XYZ file of C-alpha atoms in Angstrom:
410
model
C 23.947 -2.507 -19.662
C 22.243 -1.616 -16.400
C 18.443 -1.238 -16.731
C 18.474 2.318 -15.421
C 21.002 3.309 -18.108
C 19.141 1.428 -20.814
C 15.866 3.186 -20.017
C 17.399 6.624 -20.575
C 18.617 5.649 -24.087
C 15.174 4.571 -25.328
C 13.538 7.156 -27.537
C 9.917 7.880 -26.577
C 7.191 6.920 -29.051
C 4.350 8.436 -27.028
C 4.424 12.249 -27.354
C 2.214 12.601 -24.261
C 4.207 10.253 -22.036
C 5.339 12.971 -19.597
C 1.783 14.094 -18.867
C 0.628 10.476 -18.664
C 3.317 9.544 -16.152
C 2.539 12.605 -14.022
C -1.174 11.782 -14.108
C -0.634 8.178 -12.992
C 2.066 8.702 -10.344
C 1.347 12.198 -8.953
C -0.337 11.247 -5.666
C 1.959 8.302 -5.017
C 4.974 10.523 -5.657
C 3.727 13.086 -3.127
C 3.224 10.401 -0.505
C 6.543 8.597 -0.947
C 8.500 11.841 -1.280
C 7.333 12.843 2.202
C 9.081 9.798 3.707
C 12.091 9.728 1.355
C 11.206 6.528 -0.537
C 10.384 7.882 -3.998
C 13.424 7.512 -6.315
C 14.810 10.978 -6.919
C 16.549 12.178 -10.054
C 18.128 15.174 -8.342
C 21.896 15.654 -8.474
C 24.308 17.171 -5.994
C 22.845 18.509 -2.767
C 19.302 17.595 -3.813
C 20.091 13.874 -3.719
C 20.744 14.130 0.040
C 17.160 15.194 0.844
C 15.634 11.665 0.670
C 18.393 10.357 2.961
C 17.668 13.128 5.466
C 13.934 12.323 5.291
C 14.645 8.627 5.941
C 16.894 9.372 8.927
C 14.412 11.802 10.483
C 11.464 9.476 9.885
C 13.281 6.552 11.491
C 14.257 8.680 14.467
C 10.683 9.888 15.054
C 9.179 6.419 14.605
C 11.669 4.641 16.854
C 11.631 7.333 19.548
C 7.876 7.317 20.058
C 7.654 3.535 19.710
C 10.247 3.058 22.452
C 8.507 5.627 24.661
C 5.180 3.799 24.284
C 6.717 0.425 25.112
C 8.525 1.793 28.167
C 5.331 3.407 29.419
C 3.279 0.221 29.028
C 5.860 -2.110 30.602
C 7.284 0.098 33.382
C 4.746 2.782 34.259
C 1.182 1.721 33.439
C -0.201 -0.816 35.947
C -3.840 -1.077 34.833
C -4.187 -4.126 32.484
C -7.190 -2.621 30.692
C -5.285 0.574 29.904
C -2.308 -1.507 28.830
C -4.548 -3.326 26.375
C -5.908 -0.011 25.094
C -2.397 1.299 24.473
C -1.382 -2.035 22.918
C -3.436 -1.259 19.808
C -1.588 2.009 19.307
C 1.812 0.368 19.855
C 0.951 -2.461 17.439
C -0.235 -0.015 14.788
C 2.929 2.080 15.009
C 5.168 -1.011 15.103
C 3.580 -2.381 11.928
C 4.110 0.997 10.230
C 7.747 1.018 11.324
C 8.349 -2.512 9.993
C 6.726 -1.646 6.671
C 8.849 1.497 6.452
C 12.011 -0.535 6.997
C 10.874 -2.986 4.316
C 10.345 -0.118 1.854
C 13.739 1.340 2.704
C 15.493 -1.985 2.071
C 13.666 -2.383 -1.253
C 14.231 1.191 -2.416
C 16.544 0.184 -5.287
C 13.987 -2.315 -6.592
C 11.225 0.280 -6.244
C 13.303 2.589 -8.414
C 13.674 -0.157 -11.021
C 9.887 -0.764 -11.022
C 9.167 2.957 -11.490
C 11.648 3.089 -14.362
C 9.937 0.122 -16.016
C 6.589 1.902 -15.729
C 8.075 5.031 -17.307
C 9.603 2.970 -20.121
C 6.284 1.305 -20.939
C 4.550 4.681 -21.105
C 7.244 5.977 -23.453
C 6.862 3.015 -25.800
C 3.086 3.238 -26.333
C 2.403 3.709 -30.040
C -1.315 3.162 -30.668
C -3.939 5.452 -29.171
C -6.126 2.486 -28.207
C -3.226 1.036 -26.185
C -2.687 4.382 -24.472
C -6.415 4.499 -23.652
C -6.205 1.051 -22.012
C -3.248 2.103 -19.897
C -4.933 5.362 -18.894
C -8.080 3.478 -17.871
C -6.173 1.301 -15.418
C -3.894 4.178 -14.463
C -6.985 6.084 -13.340
C -8.073 3.069 -11.266
C -4.697 2.975 -9.503
C -4.789 6.735 -8.951
C -8.306 6.538 -7.479
C -7.310 3.672 -5.162
C -4.528 5.815 -3.694
C -7.002 8.654 -3.112
C -9.540 6.336 -1.433
C -6.846 4.875 0.815
C -5.599 8.332 1.830
C -9.093 9.683 2.523
C -10.091 6.806 4.813
C -6.743 6.658 6.633
C -6.456 10.391 7.278
C -10.112 10.664 8.290
C -9.501 8.021 10.947
C -6.308 9.811 11.945
C -8.082 13.172 12.290
C -10.796 11.590 14.420
C -8.176 10.090 16.704
C -6.059 13.245 16.983
C -8.939 15.651 17.574
C -12.240 14.109 18.682
C -10.908 11.310 20.883
C -8.501 13.658 22.635
C -11.376 16.056 23.245
C -13.438 13.199 24.662
C -10.650 12.174 27.048
C -9.761 15.772 27.936
C -7.428 16.593 30.805
C -7.340 14.594 34.035
C -6.456 15.337 37.666
C -4.071 12.973 39.458
C -3.938 12.170 43.187
C -1.653 15.149 43.848
C -4.146 17.549 42.238
C -1.937 18.009 39.173
C -3.527 18.430 35.746
C -2.479 15.672 33.335
C -2.837 16.722 29.709
C -3.435 13.909 27.231
C -0.928 13.071 24.486
C -1.482 11.019 21.340
C 1.165 8.541 22.463
C 1.957 7.818 26.108
C 5.372 9.146 27.181
C 7.603 7.482 29.750
C 8.105 10.045 32.521
C 11.511 8.679 33.535
C 13.247 10.539 30.699
C 11.370 13.781 30.238
C 8.408 15.573 31.791
C 6.076 16.047 28.833
C 3.466 17.898 30.923
C 5.536 21.069 31.213
C 5.114 23.853 28.664
C 6.400 24.246 25.985
C 7.555 20.595 26.019
C 3.943 19.415 25.963
C 3.043 21.526 22.898
C 6.192 20.475 21.021
C 5.619 16.819 21.880
C 1.981 16.961 20.800
C 2.897 18.507 17.435
C 5.678 15.965 16.849
C 3.351 13.099 17.741
C 0.729 14.428 15.329
C 3.364 14.580 12.578
C 4.471 11.067 13.484
C 0.881 9.845 13.127
C 0.570 11.527 9.734
C 3.865 9.978 8.608
C 2.653 6.533 9.660
C -0.410 6.991 7.497
C 1.885 8.115 4.666
C 3.732 4.792 4.974
C 0.477 2.819 4.825
C -0.860 4.884 1.935
C 2.476 4.648 0.096
C 2.553 0.845 0.394
C -0.999 0.550 -0.882
C -0.220 3.028 -3.644
C 2.796 1.023 -4.807
C 0.665 -2.110 -4.986
C -2.063 -0.220 -6.859
C 0.386 1.346 -9.330
C 2.159 -1.923 -10.143
C -1.007 -4.037 -10.373
C -2.992 -1.591 -12.506
C 0.034 -1.059 -14.767
C 0.253 -4.812 -15.293
C -3.479 -4.895 -16.039
C -3.018 -2.192 -18.664
C -0.197 -4.166 -20.290
C -2.360 -7.296 -20.268
C -5.120 -5.372 -22.070
C -2.565 -4.463 -24.737
C -1.590 -8.144 -25.051
C -5.258 -9.123 -25.433
C -5.645 -6.432 -28.106
C -2.619 -7.834 -29.944
C -4.021 -11.355 -29.657
C -7.297 -10.210 -31.219
C -5.252 -8.731 -34.062
C -2.983 -11.777 -34.419
C -4.898 -13.422 -37.265
C -5.692 -10.439 -39.495
C -2.966 -7.962 -38.489
C -5.090 -4.846 -39.177
C -3.201 -2.707 -36.637
C 0.262 -4.117 -37.331
C 2.977 -2.726 -39.527
C 3.071 -3.644 -43.186
C 4.869 -6.881 -44.113
C 4.573 -8.011 -40.477
C 4.070 -11.778 -40.486
C 1.979 -13.787 -38.056
C 5.071 -15.213 -36.404
C 6.459 -11.714 -35.888
C 3.199 -10.595 -34.270
C 3.237 -13.659 -32.009
C 6.863 -12.958 -31.110
C 5.937 -9.415 -30.021
C 3.111 -10.802 -27.873
C 5.408 -13.328 -26.191
C 8.058 -10.671 -25.540
C 5.531 -8.341 -23.902
C 4.024 -11.194 -21.879
C 7.456 -12.277 -20.667
C 8.296 -8.695 -19.755
C 5.227 -8.218 -17.574
C 5.817 -11.604 -15.918
C 9.280 -10.411 -14.894
C 7.836 -7.067 -13.796
C 5.198 -8.865 -11.722
C 7.868 -10.992 -10.049
C 9.857 -7.850 -9.219
C 6.793 -6.135 -7.726
C 6.007 -9.192 -5.615
C 9.568 -9.127 -4.285
C 9.138 -5.468 -3.331
C 5.761 -5.971 -1.652
C 5.969 -9.399 -0.008
C 7.306 -8.218 3.377
C 5.004 -5.195 3.348
C 1.995 -7.429 2.636
C 2.977 -9.810 5.429
C 3.162 -7.010 8.003
C -0.089 -5.544 6.659
C -1.876 -8.884 6.786
C -0.816 -9.849 10.323
C -0.760 -6.379 11.889
C -4.052 -5.143 10.465
C -5.847 -8.317 11.542
C -4.620 -7.853 15.116
C -5.361 -4.109 15.267
C -8.846 -4.622 13.800
C -9.712 -7.051 16.580
C -8.450 -4.568 19.196
C -10.489 -1.752 17.610
C -13.565 -3.992 17.812
C -12.855 -4.546 21.496
C -12.434 -0.806 22.119
C -15.795 -0.117 20.459
C -17.527 -2.677 22.695
C -15.947 -1.450 25.939
C -16.647 2.223 25.151
C -20.222 1.297 24.287
C -20.598 -0.383 27.675
C -19.148 2.705 29.362
C -21.510 4.960 27.361
C -18.543 6.804 25.808
C -20.222 7.849 22.562
C -17.311 9.895 21.220
C -14.936 7.009 21.920
C -17.241 4.591 20.106
C -17.483 6.967 17.134
C -13.717 7.446 16.958
C -12.796 3.784 17.202
C -15.566 2.886 14.764
C -14.087 5.292 12.200
C -10.620 3.816 12.843
C -12.087 0.320 12.434
C -13.740 1.256 9.138
C -10.548 2.863 7.805
C -8.419 -0.189 8.686
C -10.990 -2.600 7.231
C -11.309 -0.571 4.042
C -7.523 -0.375 3.681
C -7.303 -4.176 3.955
C -10.107 -4.468 1.410
C -8.165 -2.275 -1.024
C -5.151 -4.565 -0.732
C -7.293 -7.633 -1.389
C -9.104 -5.922 -4.270
C -5.767 -5.044 -5.896
C -4.524 -8.623 -5.551
C -7.794 -10.070 -6.864
C -7.778 -7.671 -9.830
C -4.294 -8.856 -10.774
C -5.237 -12.546 -10.509
C -8.411 -12.151 -12.553
C -6.772 -10.053 -15.278
C -3.700 -12.281 -15.717
C -5.841 -15.377 -16.281
C -7.773 -13.592 -19.047
C -4.807 -13.940 -21.432
C -5.352 -17.690 -21.763
C -9.087 -17.156 -22.291
C -8.361 -14.643 -25.075
C -6.056 -17.157 -26.789
C -8.955 -19.602 -26.971
C -11.458 -16.988 -28.213
C -9.565 -15.841 -31.323
C -9.801 -17.609 -34.710
C -6.785 -19.756 -33.899
C -7.818 -22.373 -36.473
C -6.871 -19.883 -39.220
C -3.291 -19.691 -37.983
C -0.387 -21.840 -39.144
C 0.281 -24.958 -37.082
C 3.534 -23.696 -35.553
C 1.897 -20.424 -34.536
C -0.934 -22.339 -32.873
C 1.629 -24.314 -30.873
C 3.015 -21.000 -29.608
C -0.466 -20.079 -28.368
C -0.537 -23.286 -26.343
C 2.574 -22.123 -24.476
C 0.955 -18.752 -23.747
C -2.136 -20.522 -22.377
C 0.075 -22.719 -20.181
C 1.885 -19.667 -18.799
C -1.379 -17.854 -18.036
C -2.700 -20.846 -16.078
C -0.422 -19.667 -13.236
C -1.802 -16.173 -12.559
C 0.259 -13.262 -11.306
C -0.274 -12.727 -7.588
C 0.715 -10.557 -4.644
C 1.775 -12.662 -1.686
C 2.190 -11.879 1.998
C 5.707 -13.190 2.610
C 5.051 -15.986 0.080
C 2.718 -17.495 2.698
C -0.736 -16.152 1.792
C -1.882 -14.765 -1.544
C -3.800 -11.497 -1.321
C -7.303 -11.740 -2.814
C -10.913 -11.047 -1.883
C -11.173 -14.506 -0.328
C -8.245 -13.512 1.880
C -10.221 -10.465 2.994
C -12.944 -12.768 4.295
C -10.327 -14.774 6.178
C -8.970 -11.557 7.734
C -12.414 -10.657 9.064
C -12.927 -14.179 10.416
C -9.513 -14.135 12.114
C -10.106 -10.687 13.635
C -13.412 -11.825 15.147
C -11.722 -14.963 16.493
C -8.963 -12.887 18.137
C -11.600 -10.494 19.468
C -13.516 -13.368 21.093
C -10.299 -14.704 22.630
C -9.376 -11.316 24.161
C -12.921 -10.723 25.379
C -13.170 -14.154 27.039
C -9.713 -13.827 28.593
C -10.522 -10.471 30.182
C -13.917 -11.629 31.408
C -12.286 -14.523 33.254
């Protein structure tokens, strides 16, 4: 039976599961619905809406990305301005690649969401529900923090920086109004009204959608990792109850309790592997792209400081903080998953295992061996995301910044 069909046949044991699921996934659902990635349960005409959102999002992303590239390669001659626009092009290209990765993994994302819903339905004990809600709140808060920092940086760029640049006068005494993204003039004259106003609004929406992609990727990682952490807390609770069986059903033997622990542990290992498959390309683009854009933002801050452009320094500093904090959230999520998954083996050693039958103790040894390889989030199966990785990102960004600075000074 297909997993999606099987999930619908399971009878819920948690009477509050609907409210719990809404509480945990509400903000992530809003974000992914805006770009057509959230798995929809609508039938008929409603099922077409996500496809329309995906087509429109791809069109907007690709159109403005191509326009920026054409402007930099064919129209802009100043190398310093080319470098300044390069950060914007790199940022939008990374968002586009991550959006394509999410689109390709949409079926697996749906399966992960269904697994989360199933686990919430099957919660029986209130203490287990409390553990899941504790980590569900952490994942929910991480999505909010990511959105606040990203959209604050976006608002600074859309409003304050554009005000600082203001309009310019060219050699022919024509007023050039500033756009968020440079437009190649060979196709359309974006300076004429109402084309300029329409283009500016569409570019603002495009910028907001890019932030929705970044926030949605981080939210998926936060939801999956914190859900796994909640399940691990339930396993640890069951391990602590393995010897005495105070919270187990009557006539439930030690071997039966151990079997339930192994089944749950195996299930979350498979779920973790599925989530890593969904996120590995996204993490790779995030890791490489954010490192490069951070170093460019550092360079922009230095050059604007030298030119005494205080509003430019403020804007790029806010963008730099938002990008750095977003990378920190990714690394915090990965480190939380690594630390929590290794705690299962520690809990096996801390219980009164000497009171268990010999065969049951041998089963604990297998659980300890499995927990010695922690669950991780990898960037393309090349680099594992953790707080130590965050330090490496900062070191790499400063190294790239020094290279660009020395190259331009020569």
